CSV table of C-alpha atoms in Angstrom, one decimal:
chain,number,residue,atom,x,y,z
I,112,MET,CA,76.6,90.9,127.8
I,113,TRP,CA,78.4,89.2,125.0
I,114,GLN,CA,81.6,90.8,123.8
I,115,SER,CA,81.9,91.7,120.1
I,116,THR,CA,83.8,89.1,118.1
I,117,GLN,CA,87.3,90.0,117.0
I,118,GLY,CA,88.9,89.1,113.7
I,119,ILE,CA,91.9,86.8,113.2
I,120,PRO,CA,94.9,88.4,115.0
I,121,ASN,CA,97.6,90.1,112.9
I,122,ILE,CA,95.6,89.9,109.7
I,123,PRO,CA,95.0,93.3,108.0
I,124,ASP,CA,91.5,94.5,107.2
I,125,ILE,CA,91.1,97.3,104.6
I,126,THR,CA,87.8,98.3,106.1
I,127,HIS,CA,89.7,99.7,109.1
I,128,PRO,CA,90.8,103.3,108.4
I,129,GLN,CA,94.1,103.0,110.3
I,130,GLU,CA,95.1,99.8,108.5
I,131,LEU,CA,94.1,101.4,105.1
I,132,ILE,CA,96.4,104.4,105.8
I,133,GLU,CA,99.3,102.1,106.7
I,134,LEU,CA,98.7,100.1,103.5
I,135,GLY,CA,98.9,103.2,101.4
I,136,ASN,CA,102.1,104.3,103.1
I,137,GLN,CA,103.7,100.9,102.5
I,138,ILE,CA,102.7,100.9,98.9
I,139,LEU,CA,104.2,104.3,98.4
I,140,LYS,CA,107.5,103.3,100.1
I,141,VAL,CA,107.8,100.1,98.0
I,142,SER,CA,106.9,102.0,94.8
I,143,LEU,CA,109.5,104.7,95.4
I,144,THR,CA,112.1,102.1,96.2
I,145,LEU,CA,111.4,100.1,93.0
I,146,ILE,CA,111.5,103.3,90.9
I,147,ILE,CA,114.8,104.3,92.4
I,148,LEU,CA,116.4,100.9,91.9
I,149,ILE,CA,115.3,100.7,88.2
I,150,GLY,CA,116.5,104.3,87.7
I,151,PHE,CA,119.9,103.7,89.2
I,152,LEU,CA,120.2,100.4,87.2
I,153,GLY,CA,119.5,102.3,84.0
I,154,LEU,CA,121.9,105.1,84.9
I,155,PHE,CA,124.6,102.6,85.7
I,156,ILE,CA,124.2,100.8,82.4
I,157,ALA,CA,124.2,104.1,80.5
I,158,ILE,CA,127.5,105.2,82.1
I,159,ILE,CA,129.2,101.9,81.4
I,160,ASN,CA,127.9,102.0,77.8
I,161,SER,CA,129.3,105.5,77.2
I,162,SER,CA,132.6,104.4,78.6
I,163,PHE,CA,133.1,101.5,76.3
I,164,ARG,CA,131.4,103.0,73.2
I,165,HIS,CA,134.8,103.5,71.3
I,166,GLN,CA,135.6,99.7,71.7
I,167,GLN,CA,133.6,98.1,68.9
I,168,GLU,CA,134.4,94.4,69.2
I,169,SER,CA,135.7,94.1,72.8
I,170,GLU,CA,134.2,91.6,75.2
I,171,ALA,CA,133.2,94.4,77.5
I,172,ASN,CA,131.2,96.1,74.8
I,173,ILE,CA,129.4,92.8,73.9
I,174,LEU,CA,128.5,92.4,77.6
I,175,ILE,CA,127.3,96.0,77.8
I,176,ASN,CA,125.1,95.5,74.8
I,177,GLU,CA,123.7,92.4,76.4
I,178,LEU,CA,122.9,94.4,79.6
I,179,VAL,CA,121.2,97.1,77.6
I,180,SER,CA,119.1,94.5,75.8
I,181,ARG,CA,118.1,92.9,79.0
I,182,TYR,CA,117.3,96.2,80.6
I,183,SER,CA,115.1,97.2,77.6
I,184,SER,CA,113.3,93.8,77.9
I,185,LEU,CA,112.9,94.5,81.6
I,186,LEU,CA,111.4,97.9,80.9
I,187,LYS,CA,109.0,96.3,78.5
I,188,LYS,CA,107.9,93.7,81.1
I,189,LEU,CA,107.9,96.2,83.9
I,190,PRO,CA,104.2,97.2,83.4
I,191,HIS,CA,103.3,93.5,83.6
I,192,LEU,CA,105.3,93.1,86.8
I,193,ILE,CA,103.7,96.2,88.4
I,194,LEU,CA,100.2,95.1,87.4
I,195,VAL,CA,100.8,91.6,88.9
I,196,LEU,CA,102.2,93.1,92.1
I,197,ILE,CA,99.2,95.4,92.3
I,198,LEU,CA,96.8,92.5,91.8
I,199,LEU,CA,98.7,90.3,94.4
I,200,VAL,CA,98.9,93.0,97.0
I,201,GLY,CA,95.3,94.2,96.5
I,202,GLY,CA,94.1,90.6,96.3
I,203,PHE,CA,95.9,89.7,99.5
I,204,PHE,CA,94.3,92.6,101.4
I,205,LEU,CA,90.9,91.8,99.9
I,206,CYS,CA,91.2,88.1,100.9
I,207,SER,CA,92.4,89.0,104.4
I,208,THR,CA,89.4,91.3,104.8
I,209,LEU,CA,87.1,88.5,103.6
I,210,SER,CA,88.9,86.2,106.0
I,211,ASN,CA,88.2,88.5,108.9
I,212,ARG,CA,84.6,88.9,107.8
I,213,TYR,CA,84.0,85.1,107.6
I,214,HIS,CA,85.8,84.6,110.9
I,215,ASN,CA,83.4,87.2,112.5
I,216,TRP,CA,80.4,85.5,111.0
I,217,GLU,CA,81.5,82.1,112.4
I,218,GLN,CA,82.2,83.6,115.9
I,219,ALA,CA,78.8,85.5,115.8
I,220,LYS,CA,77.0,82.2,115.0
I,221,ILE,CA,78.7,80.5,117.9
I,222,ALA,CA,77.9,83.3,120.2
I,223,LYS,CA,74.3,83.4,119.0
I,224,ILE,CA,73.9,79.6,119.7
I,225,ALA,CA,75.5,79.9,123.1
I,226,ALA,CA,73.5,83.0,124.0
I,227,GLY,CA,70.3,81.1,123.2
I,228,VAL,CA,70.9,78.7,126.1
I,229,ALA,CA,73.0,80.9,128.3
I,230,GLY,CA,71.9,82.3,131.6
I,231,ASN,CA,71.5,81.5,135.3
I,232,ARG,CA,70.6,77.9,136.3
I,233,LEU,CA,67.8,76.6,138.5
I,234,GLU,CA,69.7,74.9,141.3
I,235,GLN,CA,67.9,73.0,144.0
I,236,ILE,CA,69.9,72.2,147.1
I,237,ALA,CA,69.2,69.0,149.0
I,238,PRO,CA,67.3,69.6,152.3
I,239,LYS,CA,68.8,69.2,155.7
I,240,ILE,CA,67.4,67.9,159.0
I,241,ARG,CA,68.7,70.2,161.6
I,242,TYR,CA,68.6,70.1,165.4
I,243,VAL,CA,70.1,72.3,168.0
I,244,ILE,CA,72.1,71.2,171.1
I,245,ALA,CA,73.8,73.1,173.9
I,246,GLU,CA,77.5,72.5,174.0
I,247,PRO,CA,79.7,73.6,176.8
I,248,TYR,CA,82.7,75.8,176.0
I,249,THR,CA,85.3,77.8,177.9
I,250,TYR,CA,86.4,81.4,177.4
I,251,TYR,CA,88.6,83.8,179.4
I,252,GLN,CA,88.0,87.3,180.5
I,253,TRP,CA,89.8,89.8,182.8
I,254,VAL,CA,88.4,90.6,186.2
I,255,ASP,CA,90.3,92.9,188.5
I,256,ASN,CA,93.4,92.6,186.3
I,257,LYS,CA,93.2,88.9,186.6
I,258,GLN,CA,92.4,86.4,183.8
I,259,VAL,CA,89.4,84.3,184.8
I,260,GLU,CA,88.3,81.1,183.1
I,261,VAL,CA,84.5,81.1,182.5
I,262,GLU,CA,82.5,78.1,181.5
I,263,SER,CA,79.3,78.5,179.5
I,264,THR,CA,77.1,76.9,176.9
I,265,ARG,CA,76.1,77.8,173.3
I,266,ASN,CA,73.7,76.5,170.8
I,267,VAL,CA,75.3,74.5,167.9
I,268,ASP,CA,73.5,73.2,164.8
I,269,LYS,CA,73.8,69.4,164.1
I,270,TYR,CA,72.2,67.4,161.3
I,271,LEU,CA,70.6,64.1,160.8
I,272,ASN,CA,71.1,62.0,157.7
I,273,ILE,CA,68.1,61.5,155.3
I,274,ASN,CA,67.2,57.9,155.0
I,275,ALA,CA,65.8,58.0,151.5
I,276,SER,CA,65.2,60.5,148.7
I,277,LYS,CA,62.8,60.1,145.8
I,278,ILE,CA,62.7,63.0,143.5
I,279,GLN,CA,60.9,63.5,140.2
I,280,VAL,CA,61.1,66.6,138.1
I,281,ASN,CA,59.4,67.5,134.8
I,282,ILE,CA,61.1,70.1,132.7
I,283,ASN,CA,59.6,72.0,129.8
I,284,GLN,CA,61.5,74.5,127.7
I,285,ALA,CA,60.0,77.8,126.7
I,286,LYS,CA,61.1,81.1,125.3
I,287,ASP,CA,61.5,84.3,127.4
I,288,VAL,CA,59.2,86.9,126.0
I,289,GLN,CA,61.8,89.7,126.8
I,290,ASN,CA,65.0,88.4,125.2
I,291,LEU,CA,63.7,85.3,123.4
I,292,LYS,CA,66.2,83.1,125.3
I,293,ALA,CA,65.4,79.6,126.4
I,294,VAL,CA,64.0,79.2,129.9
I,295,TYR,CA,63.0,76.1,131.9
I,296,VAL,CA,59.5,75.6,133.4
I,297,VAL,CA,60.1,73.0,136.2
I,298,ASP,CA,57.5,70.9,138.1
I,299,PHE,CA,59.4,69.6,141.2
I,300,SER,CA,58.2,66.8,143.4
I,301,ALA,CA,60.2,65.1,146.1
I,302,GLU,CA,59.7,62.7,149.0
I,303,TYR,CA,62.2,62.4,151.9
I,304,GLN,CA,62.3,59.9,154.7
I,305,VAL,CA,63.9,60.7,158.1
I,306,THR,CA,64.4,58.5,161.2
I,307,ASN,CA,65.3,59.9,164.6
I,308,GLN,CA,68.3,57.9,165.6
I,309,LEU,CA,68.9,60.1,168.7
I,310,GLN,CA,67.7,59.3,172.2
I,311,ASP,CA,67.4,62.8,173.8
I,312,ILE,CA,66.4,65.0,170.9
I,313,GLN,CA,62.9,65.4,169.7
I,314,GLU,CA,62.7,68.9,168.2
I,315,PHE,CA,64.0,69.3,164.6
I,316,PHE,CA,63.9,71.7,161.7
I,317,PHE,CA,63.4,70.7,158.1
I,318,ASP,CA,65.5,73.2,156.1
I,319,ILE,CA,65.0,73.4,152.4
I,320,ARG,CA,66.0,76.3,150.1
I,321,PRO,CA,64.0,77.3,147.1
I,322,PRO,CA,65.8,76.9,143.8
I,323,TYR,CA,68.4,79.5,143.1
I,324,SER,CA,68.0,82.0,140.3
I,325,TYR,CA,64.3,81.5,139.7
I,326,SER,CA,62.2,84.1,138.0
I,327,LEU,CA,58.9,82.6,139.2
I,328,LEU,CA,58.2,80.3,142.1
I,329,GLN,CA,54.7,79.2,142.8
I,330,ASN,CA,52.8,76.5,144.8
I,331,PHE,CA,55.7,75.9,147.1
I,332,ARG,CA,54.5,73.3,149.6
I,333,VAL,CA,56.1,71.2,152.3
I,334,GLU,CA,54.1,68.3,153.9
I,335,GLN,CA,54.8,66.0,156.8
I,336,ASN,CA,52.8,62.8,156.6
I,337,ASN,CA,50.4,64.5,154.2
I,338,LYS,CA,50.0,67.5,156.6
I,339,ARG,CA,51.2,70.9,155.4
I,340,LEU,CA,54.0,72.5,157.4
I,341,ILE,CA,54.2,76.3,158.2
I,342,PRO,CA,57.6,78.0,158.3
I,343,THR,CA,58.8,79.6,161.5
I,344,ASN,CA,59.4,82.9,159.7
I,345,PRO,CA,58.0,83.9,156.2
I,346,GLY,CA,60.7,83.6,153.6
I,347,ASN,CA,63.3,81.5,155.5
I,348,TYR,CA,61.9,78.1,154.5
I,349,THR,CA,62.6,76.5,157.8
I,350,PHE,CA,59.9,74.1,159.1
I,351,PRO,CA,59.9,72.9,162.7
I,352,PHE,CA,58.6,69.4,163.6
I,353,SER,CA,58.7,66.9,166.4
I,354,LEU,CA,60.0,63.4,166.1
I,355,SER,CA,60.3,60.8,168.9
I,356,PRO,CA,63.4,58.6,169.1
I,357,GLY,CA,63.3,55.7,166.7
I,358,GLU,CA,60.3,57.2,164.8
I,359,THR,CA,60.2,57.7,161.0
I,360,VAL,CA,58.6,60.6,159.2
I,361,ASN,CA,58.0,61.4,155.5
I,362,PHE,CA,58.2,64.8,153.9
I,363,LYS,CA,56.9,65.9,150.5
I,364,VAL,CA,58.1,69.0,148.7
I,365,ASN,CA,56.3,70.4,145.6
I,366,TYR,CA,56.6,73.5,143.6
I,367,GLN,CA,56.6,75.0,140.1
I,368,ALA,CA,59.5,77.2,139.1
I,369,GLN,CA,60.7,79.1,136.1
I,370,GLY,CA,64.3,80.1,135.4
I,371,GLY,CA,67.5,79.7,133.4
I,372,PRO,CA,68.0,77.0,130.8
I,373,ARG,CA,69.6,74.5,133.1
I,374,TRP,CA,68.3,72.5,136.1
I,375,ILE,CA,70.6,71.3,138.8
I,376,TYR,CA,70.1,69.2,142.0
I,377,ASN,CA,73.1,69.7,144.3
I,378,ALA,CA,73.7,67.3,147.2
I,379,ASN,CA,75.8,70.0,148.9
I,380,ASN,CA,78.4,67.5,150.1
I,381,GLN,CA,75.9,65.3,151.9
I,382,LEU,CA,76.0,61.5,152.1
I,383,LEU,CA,73.0,60.3,150.0
I,384,SER,CA,71.2,57.1,151.0
I,385,ASN,CA,68.6,55.3,148.9
I,386,PHE,CA,68.6,58.0,146.4
I,387,GLN,CA,66.5,58.2,143.3
I,388,LEU,CA,66.2,61.1,140.9
I,389,ILE,CA,64.0,61.0,137.7
I,390,ALA,CA,64.3,64.0,135.4
I,391,LEU,CA,61.9,64.1,132.5
I,392,ALA,CA,63.0,66.6,129.9
I,393,ASN,CA,60.1,67.3,127.5
I,394,PHE,CA,62.1,68.9,124.7
I,395,PRO,CA,64.7,67.8,122.1
I,396,LYS,CA,68.5,67.9,122.6
I,397,ALA,CA,68.3,67.4,126.3
I,398,ASP,CA,71.4,65.9,128.0
I,399,PHE,CA,72.7,65.4,131.5
I,400,ALA,CA,74.6,68.3,132.8
I,401,SER,CA,77.4,66.7,135.0
I,402,GLY,CA,79.9,64.0,134.9
I,403,ILE,CA,77.6,61.6,136.8
I,404,VAL,CA,76.3,59.3,134.1
I,405,PRO,CA,72.6,58.4,134.6
I,406,THR,CA,71.7,54.9,135.6
I,407,GLU,CA,69.1,54.8,132.8
I,408,THR,CA,68.3,57.0,129.9
I,409,MET,CA,65.1,56.6,127.9
I,410,GLU,CA,64.3,58.2,124.6
I,411,SER,CA,60.8,59.4,123.7
I,412,ASN,CA,59.1,61.5,121.0
I,413,SER,CA,58.9,64.5,123.2
I,414,GLY,CA,62.4,64.3,124.9
I,415,ARG,CA,64.5,62.2,127.2
I,416,LYS,CA,64.1,60.7,130.6
I,417,PHE,CA,67.2,60.5,132.9
I,418,THR,CA,67.2,58.3,136.0
I,419,TRP,CA,69.8,58.2,138.8
I,420,VAL,CA,69.4,55.4,141.3
I,421,PHE,CA,71.7,54.6,144.3
I,422,ASP,CA,70.4,51.8,146.5
I,423,ASP,CA,73.0,52.3,149.2
I,424,ASN,CA,74.8,55.5,150.4
I,425,VAL,CA,76.8,57.5,147.9
I,426,SER,CA,78.7,60.8,148.0
I,427,VAL,CA,78.9,63.0,144.9
I,428,LYS,CA,80.8,66.2,144.3
I,429,ASN,CA,79.3,67.2,140.9
I,430,PRO,CA,75.6,68.0,141.0
I,431,PHE,CA,73.0,66.1,139.0
I,432,GLY,CA,71.2,68.0,136.3
I,433,VAL,CA,69.8,68.5,132.8
I,434,PHE,CA,70.6,71.1,130.2
I,435,THR,CA,69.9,71.8,126.5
I,436,ALA,CA,72.7,70.7,124.3
I,437,THR,CA,73.4,73.0,121.4
I,438,ASP,CA,74.4,72.1,117.8
I,439,SER,CA,78.2,72.3,117.6
I,440,VAL,CA,79.5,74.6,114.8
I,441,LYS,CA,82.0,72.3,113.1
I,442,ASN,CA,84.8,73.0,110.7
I,443,THR,CA,85.3,76.6,111.7
I,444,GLY,CA,88.3,78.5,110.5
I,445,ILE,CA,88.8,76.5,107.3
I,446,LEU,CA,87.5,79.1,104.8
I,447,PRO,CA,89.3,82.0,106.5
I,448,ARG,CA,92.6,80.2,106.1
I,449,LEU,CA,91.9,79.2,102.5
I,450,LEU,CA,91.0,82.8,101.7
I,451,ILE,CA,94.4,84.0,102.9
I,452,LEU,CA,96.1,81.4,100.6
I,453,ALA,CA,94.0,82.5,97.6
I,454,PRO,CA,96.6,85.1,96.3
I,455,LEU,CA,99.2,82.4,96.0
I,456,LEU,CA,96.8,80.2,94.0
I,457,PHE,CA,96.2,83.2,91.8
I,458,LEU,CA,100.0,83.7,91.2
I,459,TRP,CA,100.5,80.0,90.4
I,460,TRP,CA,97.5,80.2,87.9
I,461,LEU,CA,98.8,83.4,86.3
I,462,ILE,CA,102.4,81.9,85.9
I,463,LEU,CA,100.9,78.9,84.1
I,464,LEU,CA,98.9,81.3,81.8
I,465,TYR,CA,102.1,83.4,81.0
I,466,PHE,CA,103.9,80.2,80.0
I,467,SER,CA,100.9,79.0,77.9
I,468,LEU,CA,99.5,82.1,76.2
I,469,PRO,CA,100.7,85.5,75.1
I,470,LEU,CA,99.0,87.9,77.6
I,471,ASN,CA,98.8,91.7,77.4
I,472,LEU,CA,98.0,94.1,80.3
I,473,ARG,CA,94.3,94.1,79.5
I,474,ASP,CA,94.2,90.3,79.7
I,475,VAL,CA,96.0,90.2,83.0
I,476,ALA,CA,93.7,92.9,84.5
I,477,ILE,CA,90.6,91.0,83.4
I,478,LEU,CA,91.9,87.7,84.7
I,479,GLY,CA,92.7,89.2,88.1
I,480,GLY,CA,89.4,91.0,88.3
I,481,ILE,CA,87.4,87.9,87.5
I,482,PHE,CA,89.4,85.7,90.0
I,483,PHE,CA,89.0,88.0,93.0
I,484,ALA,CA,85.4,89.0,92.1
I,485,CYS,CA,84.5,85.3,92.1
I,486,LEU,CA,86.1,84.9,95.5
I,487,LEU,CA,84.1,87.9,96.8
I,488,THR,CA,80.9,86.6,95.3
I,489,LEU,CA,81.3,83.0,96.6
I,490,THR,CA,82.2,84.2,100.1
I,491,TYR,CA,79.1,86.3,100.5
I,492,CYS,CA,76.9,83.7,98.7
I,493,SER,CA,78.0,81.1,101.2
I,494,ARG,CA,77.0,83.4,103.9
I,495,PHE,CA,73.5,84.1,102.4
I,496,ILE,CA,73.0,80.3,101.7
I,497,ASN,CA,73.9,79.5,105.3
I,498,ASN,CA,71.4,82.0,106.6
I,499,PHE,CA,68.7,80.8,104.2
I,500,GLN,CA,69.2,77.2,105.3
I,501,THR,CA,69.1,78.2,109.0
I,502,ASN,CA,65.9,80.3,108.6
I,503,PHE,CA,64.3,77.6,106.4
I,504,ALA,CA,65.0,74.9,109.0
I,505,ARG,CA,63.6,77.2,111.8
I,506,CYS,CA,60.5,77.9,109.8
I,507,CYS,CA,59.9,74.2,109.2
I,508,SER,CA,60.4,73.3,112.8
I,509,GLU,CA,58.0,76.0,114.0
I,510,SER,CA,55.4,75.0,111.4
I,511,CYS,CA,55.7,71.3,112.6
I,512,LYS,CA,55.2,72.4,116.2
I,513,SER,CA,52.2,74.5,115.3
I,514,ASN,CA,50.6,71.5,113.5
I,515,LEU,CA,51.2,69.3,116.5
């Protein structure tokens, strides 16, 4: 299950009740502090003015008159200052909320794209040619309070190398009817060649596991020289066969499987010899799923064809595979950061207007409302336009597929 996306850390959001209460408390504290400071400043000027009132032409009286004049001018400009502070503080919290919303939209889009191709992978493990030998070993036990050495034998599994592997897999992409996620429908066909290089062993087992994480597996078939093999026990996929020393045998493995939106062939730390893997992905945006670059990649109208060929022996740690590449969501986080800087842009614009034009309180309120209303409208319009483009492109692609 995908976790819900979180907003930008340490950025307030006024849609959260707790942060809204904290915002109101901070505004009350700042307002009370500002009122107390202005009141004390006026009281201080009044006391000084009454003290020097009898001195008509003194320098102190002139200074007091200047302070009184400046204080009166400050009181006249105080409503403008309060209104600008309200617009800046309110605009900042509005922009921070929009920034969080846009951040959540971007993260939800990324999560939706990733969820469309997320899930378990179909992983096919390379088969093994196993034989059993009896090896002597020694253990100790106590008999009549004496430690006695006992020699015995035990069965140990050993493995032959596979001389050649030729694998071909056709992969089609479909939608799961339950959760509408992408799933792979795989048609697997492989040929393996084995030579008995031992002199005293003729009984072997062909061990091959079905693909991991499949939701549907059908027509699973293992053939030896065009003769179908039957497993020793149903469900364990172990097929016994006999092979004389120096003799060579060919195995074929075929099945159709359905599972997660990624197909993997894992060599399981084996040394591969004369290895060839051809993966035909019949869908767009297919790419190889590991760091092993394909020997050849061919483009076609329906998809891509990946070929890995190693004529001699090779050892690989990463598995071969194919997955569906998703469209990367680029330039994320730019608009949320620009929205946070919007109040500073508004302050710079308002200062230019104050120096250019005579503004009253009504003009400032209208300008602030228009500025932040435009930000709100543009933010949500960009969201709606993006959704419209995505839905329109999806409808066009589905109509093209239906016509084909």
